Each structure stands twice: as structure tokens, then as C-alpha cells.
mmCIF file of C-alpha atoms and ligand atoms in Angstrom:
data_model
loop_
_atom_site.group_PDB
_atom_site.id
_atom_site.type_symbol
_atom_site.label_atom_id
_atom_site.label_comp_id
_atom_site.label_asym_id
_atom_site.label_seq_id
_atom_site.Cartn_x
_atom_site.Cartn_y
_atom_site.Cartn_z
ATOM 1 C CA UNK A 125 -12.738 9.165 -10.094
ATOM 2 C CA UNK A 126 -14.815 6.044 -11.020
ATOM 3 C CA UNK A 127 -13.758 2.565 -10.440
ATOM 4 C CA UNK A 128 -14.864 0.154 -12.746
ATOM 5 C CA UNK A 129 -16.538 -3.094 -12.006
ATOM 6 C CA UNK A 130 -13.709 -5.095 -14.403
ATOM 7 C CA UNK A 131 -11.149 -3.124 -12.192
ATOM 8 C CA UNK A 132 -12.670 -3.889 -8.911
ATOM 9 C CA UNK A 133 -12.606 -7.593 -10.028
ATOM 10 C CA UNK A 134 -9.219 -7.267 -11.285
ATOM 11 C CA UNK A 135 -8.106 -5.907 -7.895
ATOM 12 C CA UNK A 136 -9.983 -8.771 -6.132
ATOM 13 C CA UNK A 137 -8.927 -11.352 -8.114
ATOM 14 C CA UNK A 138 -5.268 -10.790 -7.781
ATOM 15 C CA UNK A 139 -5.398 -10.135 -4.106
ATOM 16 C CA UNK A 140 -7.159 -13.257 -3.669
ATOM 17 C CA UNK A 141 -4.008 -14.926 -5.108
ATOM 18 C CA UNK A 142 -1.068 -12.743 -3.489
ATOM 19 C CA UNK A 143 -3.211 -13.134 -0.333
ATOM 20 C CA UNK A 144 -1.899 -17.095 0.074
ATOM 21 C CA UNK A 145 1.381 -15.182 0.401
ATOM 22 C CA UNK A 146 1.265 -12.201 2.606
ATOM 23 C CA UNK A 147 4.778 -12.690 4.679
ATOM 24 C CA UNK A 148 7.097 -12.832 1.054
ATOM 25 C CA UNK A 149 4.974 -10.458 -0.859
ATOM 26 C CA UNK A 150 5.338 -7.768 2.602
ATOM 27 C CA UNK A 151 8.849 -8.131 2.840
ATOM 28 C CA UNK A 152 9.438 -8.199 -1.146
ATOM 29 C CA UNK A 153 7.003 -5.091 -1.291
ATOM 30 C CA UNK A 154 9.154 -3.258 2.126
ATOM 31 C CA UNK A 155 12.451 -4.124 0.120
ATOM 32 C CA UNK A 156 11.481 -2.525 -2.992
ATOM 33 C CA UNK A 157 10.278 0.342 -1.076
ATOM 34 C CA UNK A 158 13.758 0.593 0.222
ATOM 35 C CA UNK A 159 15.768 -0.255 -3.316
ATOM 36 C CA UNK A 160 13.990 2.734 -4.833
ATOM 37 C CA UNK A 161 14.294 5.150 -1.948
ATOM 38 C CA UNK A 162 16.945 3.974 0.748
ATOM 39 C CA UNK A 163 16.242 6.840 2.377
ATOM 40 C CA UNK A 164 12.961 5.688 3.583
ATOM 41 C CA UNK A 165 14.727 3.669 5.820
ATOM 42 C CA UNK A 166 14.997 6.020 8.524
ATOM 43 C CA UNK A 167 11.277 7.309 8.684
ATOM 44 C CA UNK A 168 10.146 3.745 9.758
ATOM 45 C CA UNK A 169 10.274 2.970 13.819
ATOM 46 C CA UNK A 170 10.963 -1.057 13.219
ATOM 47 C CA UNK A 171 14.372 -0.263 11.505
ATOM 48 C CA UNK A 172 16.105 1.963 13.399
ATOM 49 C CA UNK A 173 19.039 0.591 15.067
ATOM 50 C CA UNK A 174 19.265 -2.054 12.881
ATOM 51 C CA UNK A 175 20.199 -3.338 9.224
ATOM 52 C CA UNK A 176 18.022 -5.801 8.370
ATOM 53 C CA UNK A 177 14.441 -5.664 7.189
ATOM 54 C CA UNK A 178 13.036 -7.064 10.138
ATOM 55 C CA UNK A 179 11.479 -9.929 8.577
ATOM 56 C CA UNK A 180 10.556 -11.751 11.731
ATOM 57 C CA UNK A 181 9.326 -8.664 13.275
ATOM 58 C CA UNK A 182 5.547 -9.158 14.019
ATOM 59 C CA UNK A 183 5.244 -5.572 13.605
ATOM 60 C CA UNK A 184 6.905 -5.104 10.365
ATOM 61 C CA UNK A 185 4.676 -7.424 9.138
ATOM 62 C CA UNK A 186 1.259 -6.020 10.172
ATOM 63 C CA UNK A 187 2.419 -2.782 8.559
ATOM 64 C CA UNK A 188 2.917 -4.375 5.264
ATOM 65 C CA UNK A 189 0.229 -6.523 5.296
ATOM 66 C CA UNK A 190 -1.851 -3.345 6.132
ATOM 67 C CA UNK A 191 -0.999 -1.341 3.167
ATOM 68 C CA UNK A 192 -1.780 -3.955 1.103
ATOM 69 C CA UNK A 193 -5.275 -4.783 2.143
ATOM 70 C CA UNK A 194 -6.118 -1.274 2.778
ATOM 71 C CA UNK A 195 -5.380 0.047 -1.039
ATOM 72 C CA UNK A 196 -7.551 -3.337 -1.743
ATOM 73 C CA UNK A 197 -10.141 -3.208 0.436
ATOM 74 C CA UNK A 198 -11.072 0.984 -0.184
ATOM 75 C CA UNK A 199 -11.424 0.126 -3.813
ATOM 76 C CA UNK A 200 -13.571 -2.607 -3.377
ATOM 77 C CA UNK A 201 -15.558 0.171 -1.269
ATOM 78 C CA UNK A 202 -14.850 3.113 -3.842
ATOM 79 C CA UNK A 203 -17.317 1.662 -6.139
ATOM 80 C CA UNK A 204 -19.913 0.415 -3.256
ATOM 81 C CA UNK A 205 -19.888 4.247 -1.611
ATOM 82 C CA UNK A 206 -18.206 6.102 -4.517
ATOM 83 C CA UNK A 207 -15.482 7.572 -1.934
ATOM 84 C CA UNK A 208 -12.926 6.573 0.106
ATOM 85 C CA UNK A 209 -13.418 4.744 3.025
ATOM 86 C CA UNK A 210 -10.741 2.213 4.741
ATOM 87 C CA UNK A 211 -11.373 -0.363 7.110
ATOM 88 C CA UNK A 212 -10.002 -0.427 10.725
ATOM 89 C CA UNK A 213 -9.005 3.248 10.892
ATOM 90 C CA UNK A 214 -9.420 6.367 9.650
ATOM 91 C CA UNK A 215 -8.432 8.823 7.175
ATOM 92 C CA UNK A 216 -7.656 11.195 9.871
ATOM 93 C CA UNK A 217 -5.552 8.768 11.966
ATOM 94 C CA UNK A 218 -3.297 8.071 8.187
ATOM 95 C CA UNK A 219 -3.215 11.492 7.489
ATOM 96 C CA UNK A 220 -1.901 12.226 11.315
ATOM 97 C CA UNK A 221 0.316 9.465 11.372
ATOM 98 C CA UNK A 222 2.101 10.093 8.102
ATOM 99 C CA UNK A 223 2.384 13.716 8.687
ATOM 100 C CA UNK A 224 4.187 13.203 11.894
ATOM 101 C CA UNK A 225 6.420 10.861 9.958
ATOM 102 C CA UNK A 226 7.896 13.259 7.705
ATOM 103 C CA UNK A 227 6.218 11.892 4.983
ATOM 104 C CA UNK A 228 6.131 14.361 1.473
ATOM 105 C CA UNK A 229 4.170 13.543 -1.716
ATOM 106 C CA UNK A 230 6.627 12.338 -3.598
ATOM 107 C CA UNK A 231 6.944 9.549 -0.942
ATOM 108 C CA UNK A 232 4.111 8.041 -2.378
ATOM 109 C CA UNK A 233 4.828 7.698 -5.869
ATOM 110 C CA UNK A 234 7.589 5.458 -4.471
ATOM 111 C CA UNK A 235 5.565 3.057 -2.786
ATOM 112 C CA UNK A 236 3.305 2.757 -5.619
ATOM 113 C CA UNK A 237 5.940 1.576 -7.611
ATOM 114 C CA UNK A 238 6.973 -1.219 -5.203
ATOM 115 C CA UNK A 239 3.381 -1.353 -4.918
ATOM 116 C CA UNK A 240 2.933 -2.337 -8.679
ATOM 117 C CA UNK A 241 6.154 -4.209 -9.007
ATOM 118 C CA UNK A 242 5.013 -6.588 -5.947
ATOM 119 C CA UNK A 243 1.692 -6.934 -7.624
ATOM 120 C CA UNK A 244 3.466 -7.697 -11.349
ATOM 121 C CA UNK A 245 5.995 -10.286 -9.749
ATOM 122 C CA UNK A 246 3.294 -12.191 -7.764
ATOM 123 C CA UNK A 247 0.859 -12.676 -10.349
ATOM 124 C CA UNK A 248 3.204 -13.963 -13.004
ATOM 125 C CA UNK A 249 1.314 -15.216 -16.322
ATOM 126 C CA UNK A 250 -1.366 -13.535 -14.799
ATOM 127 C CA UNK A 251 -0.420 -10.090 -15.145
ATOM 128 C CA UNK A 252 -2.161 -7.822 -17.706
ATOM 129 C CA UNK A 253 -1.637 -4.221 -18.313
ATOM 130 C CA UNK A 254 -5.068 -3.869 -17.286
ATOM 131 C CA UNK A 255 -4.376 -5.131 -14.203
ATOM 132 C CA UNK A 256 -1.665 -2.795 -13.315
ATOM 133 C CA UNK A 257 -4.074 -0.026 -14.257
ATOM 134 C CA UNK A 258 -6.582 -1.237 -11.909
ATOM 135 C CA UNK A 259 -3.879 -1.133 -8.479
ATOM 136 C CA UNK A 260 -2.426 1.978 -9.554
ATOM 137 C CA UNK A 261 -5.965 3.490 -9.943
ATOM 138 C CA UNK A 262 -6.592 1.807 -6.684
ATOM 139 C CA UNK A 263 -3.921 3.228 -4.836
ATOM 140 C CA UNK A 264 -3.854 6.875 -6.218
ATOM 141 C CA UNK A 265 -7.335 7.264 -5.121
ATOM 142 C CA UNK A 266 -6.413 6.127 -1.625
ATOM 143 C CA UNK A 267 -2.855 8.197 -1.673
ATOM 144 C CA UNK A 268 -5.333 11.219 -2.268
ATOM 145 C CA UNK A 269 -7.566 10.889 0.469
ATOM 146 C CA UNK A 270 -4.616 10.364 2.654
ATOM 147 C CA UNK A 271 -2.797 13.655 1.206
ATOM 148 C CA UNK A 272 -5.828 15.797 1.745
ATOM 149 C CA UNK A 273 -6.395 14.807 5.108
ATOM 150 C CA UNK A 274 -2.347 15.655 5.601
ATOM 151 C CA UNK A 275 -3.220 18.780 4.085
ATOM 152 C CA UNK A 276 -5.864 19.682 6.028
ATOM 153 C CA UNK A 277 -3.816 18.684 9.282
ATOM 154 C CA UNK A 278 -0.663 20.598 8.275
HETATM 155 C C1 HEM B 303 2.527 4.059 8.887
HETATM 156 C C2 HEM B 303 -0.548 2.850 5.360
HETATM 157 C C3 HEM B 303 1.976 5.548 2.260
HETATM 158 C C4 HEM B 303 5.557 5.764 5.518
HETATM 159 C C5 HEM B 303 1.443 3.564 8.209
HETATM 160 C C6 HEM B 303 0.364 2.836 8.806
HETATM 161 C C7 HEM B 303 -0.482 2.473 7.816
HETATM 162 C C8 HEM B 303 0.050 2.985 6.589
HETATM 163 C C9 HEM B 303 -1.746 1.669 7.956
HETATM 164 C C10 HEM B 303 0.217 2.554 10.276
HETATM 165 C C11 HEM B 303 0.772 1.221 10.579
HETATM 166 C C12 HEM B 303 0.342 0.793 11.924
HETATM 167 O O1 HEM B 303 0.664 1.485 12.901
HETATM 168 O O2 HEM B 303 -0.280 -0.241 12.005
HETATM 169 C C13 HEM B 303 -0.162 3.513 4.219
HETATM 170 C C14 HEM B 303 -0.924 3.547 2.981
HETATM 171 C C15 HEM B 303 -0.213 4.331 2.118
HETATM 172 C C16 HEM B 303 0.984 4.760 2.797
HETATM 173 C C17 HEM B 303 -2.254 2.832 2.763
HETATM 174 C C18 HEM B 303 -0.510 4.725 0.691
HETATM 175 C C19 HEM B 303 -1.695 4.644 0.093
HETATM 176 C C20 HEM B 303 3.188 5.821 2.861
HETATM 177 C C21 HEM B 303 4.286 6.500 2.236
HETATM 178 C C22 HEM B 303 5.307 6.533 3.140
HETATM 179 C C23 HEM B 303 4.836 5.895 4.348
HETATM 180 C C24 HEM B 303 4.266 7.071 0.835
HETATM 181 C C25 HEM B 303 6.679 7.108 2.929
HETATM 182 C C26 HEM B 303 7.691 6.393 2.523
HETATM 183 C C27 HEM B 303 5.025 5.379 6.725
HETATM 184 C C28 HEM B 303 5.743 5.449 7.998
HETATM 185 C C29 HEM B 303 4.864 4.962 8.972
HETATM 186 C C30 HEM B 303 3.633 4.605 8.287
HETATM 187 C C31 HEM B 303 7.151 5.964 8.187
HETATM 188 C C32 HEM B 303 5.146 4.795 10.451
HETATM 189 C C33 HEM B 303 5.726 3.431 10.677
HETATM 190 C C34 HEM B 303 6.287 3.292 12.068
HETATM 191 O O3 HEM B 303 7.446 3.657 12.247
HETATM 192 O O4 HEM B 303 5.564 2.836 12.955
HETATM 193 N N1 HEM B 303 1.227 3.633 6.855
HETATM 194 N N2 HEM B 303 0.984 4.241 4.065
HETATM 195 N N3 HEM B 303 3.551 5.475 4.148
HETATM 196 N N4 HEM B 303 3.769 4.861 6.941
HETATM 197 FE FE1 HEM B 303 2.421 4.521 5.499
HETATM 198 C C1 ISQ B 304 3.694 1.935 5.958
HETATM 199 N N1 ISQ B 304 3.324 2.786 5.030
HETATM 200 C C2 ISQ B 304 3.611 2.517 3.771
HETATM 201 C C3 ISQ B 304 4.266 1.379 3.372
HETATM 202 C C4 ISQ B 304 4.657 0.459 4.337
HETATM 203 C C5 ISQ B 304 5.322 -0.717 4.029
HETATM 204 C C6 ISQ B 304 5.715 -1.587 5.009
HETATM 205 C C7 ISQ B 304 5.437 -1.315 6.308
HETATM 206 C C8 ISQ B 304 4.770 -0.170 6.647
HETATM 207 C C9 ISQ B 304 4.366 0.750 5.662
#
């Protein structure tokens, strides 16, 4: 465990920059999601019966833009509470709702890839290795809370 305070700031100081750009950095983050795993299509409500990423779907978009803030906002709180905690939900309701899904571990390493690519094309010049350490760091410890609690529901 242990989040440090130069990754916390890391983490905040990019998402204050990618945040001026939710609706392209969603849908660019949802399309890799889909380039490295096409399968993934299938699991997600908003895209059956269709072929498009929904781009213009308002719910499409609060999903994205969810994921995002969430796997930003419990590591600002990691170091705060020293565990997990995310904001407008619970653990419980993730794990539930990606159980039901169909959703396996190796699922996430997947989105934590189009997790860290989104992150490395939006910030640019601004990139560091460091940085990328921070969000994955970020977003393991919030794919493990969410796996245990699937665990503990299965
Ligand atoms: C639903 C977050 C990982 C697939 C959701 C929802 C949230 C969320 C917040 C509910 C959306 C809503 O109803 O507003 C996260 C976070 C993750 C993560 C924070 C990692 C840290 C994954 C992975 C997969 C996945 C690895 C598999 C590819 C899904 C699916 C739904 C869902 C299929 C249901 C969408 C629907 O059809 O309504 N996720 N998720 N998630 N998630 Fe994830
Ligand atoms: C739900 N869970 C993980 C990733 C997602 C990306 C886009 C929309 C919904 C999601």
C-alpha cells in the first residue's frame, strides 16, 4: 500500500488538466478499452444493438467520466484514510455490479492500460514515468478493493 504525497499530487495535477476535457478523453479512454479487448463490447448495456461507441449517449458518458474520477478521487482519499473509499457509491454496489456483468480479473488489467494510455496521450510534454506510476498505483489499489468485494460476493 502507501500512496505518496508526490503521487497524490501527480494524480491531481494531471486530472486537473484532462478534467477541461472529459467528453474526448471518455470516449478515447472507452475506444481503447475496446481496441485492446473487442470483446468487451458485449458486457456493456449502452452498446448492444449497435456499432458505434455511443458518443452522444448521456449515459456512456457518465460511465466514463465515472471511472475516471473515481480511480482519482479514492487516491486522493487513500492517503487521507489510508484505505479505499470512493465517492458516490460503494464498494459493495462495484463489486455487485461488476460481478453480475461477467466481469473476470483479467478484465481489469485491460482497462488500466487504456487507463494509462488516455492519461499518457492527454498530458503530452507533461507526461513523466513517474506519473504513470502514480495512476497505475492509483488504480490497482482501487481494482483491489473492487475484486475483494467481488470475491466476497461470489
Ligand atoms: C459498470 C467503475 C473496471 C465493465 C461500472 C460502473 C462504474 C464502474 C462506476 C457503474 C456505472 C453506472 O451505472 O453509473 C469501474 C472502475 C473500475 C472498473 C472504477 C476499475 C477500477 C471494470 C472492468 C470491466 C468493467 C475491468 C470489464 C471490462 C463494466 C460493465 C459495467 C460497469 C460491463 C456495466 C455497464 C452497463 O452496461 O451499464 N463500472 N469499473 N468495469 N463496468 Fe466498470
Ligand atoms: C465501466 N467500467 C469500466 C470502464 C468503463 C468505461 C466506460 C464506460 C463505463 C465503464
Amino acid at each position: 500500500m502507501g500512496f505518496s504525497e508526490k503521487q497524490e499530487s501527480l494524480v491531481k495535477e494531471s486530472w486537473e488538466v484532462m478534467k477541461q476535457n472529459v467528453p474526448e478523453l471518455s470516449l478515447r479512454f472507452f475506444t481503447l478499452i475496446l481496441e485492446i479487448a473487442p470483446a468487451a463490447k458485449n458486457m456493456f448495456s449502452f452498446l448492444q444493438n449497435t456499432d458505434e461507441i455511443p458518443q452522444n449517449n448521456p449515459k456512456f458518458k457518465a460511465h466514463a467520466v465515472k471511472v475516471f474520477k473515481m480511480t482519482c478521487e479514492s487516491a486522493i482519499q487513500l492517503r487521507e484514510r489510508e484505505k479505499v473509499v470512493v465517492a458516490d457509491t460503494t464498494l459493495k454496489w462495484l463489486g455487485a455490479i461488476h460481478l453480475q456483468k461477467g466481469v473476470i480479473n483479467p478484465h481489469f488489467e485491460v482497462v488500466k492500460e487504456a487507463l494509462l494510455r488516455t492519461v499518457k496521450e492527454a498530458m503530452g510534454d507533461k507526461w513523466s514515468e513517474e506519473m504513470n506510476g502514480a495512476w497505475a498505483q492509483a488504480y490497482d489499489l482501487l481494482a483491489i478493493a473492487i475484486q475483494d468485494e467481488m470475491k466476497a460476493e461470489a
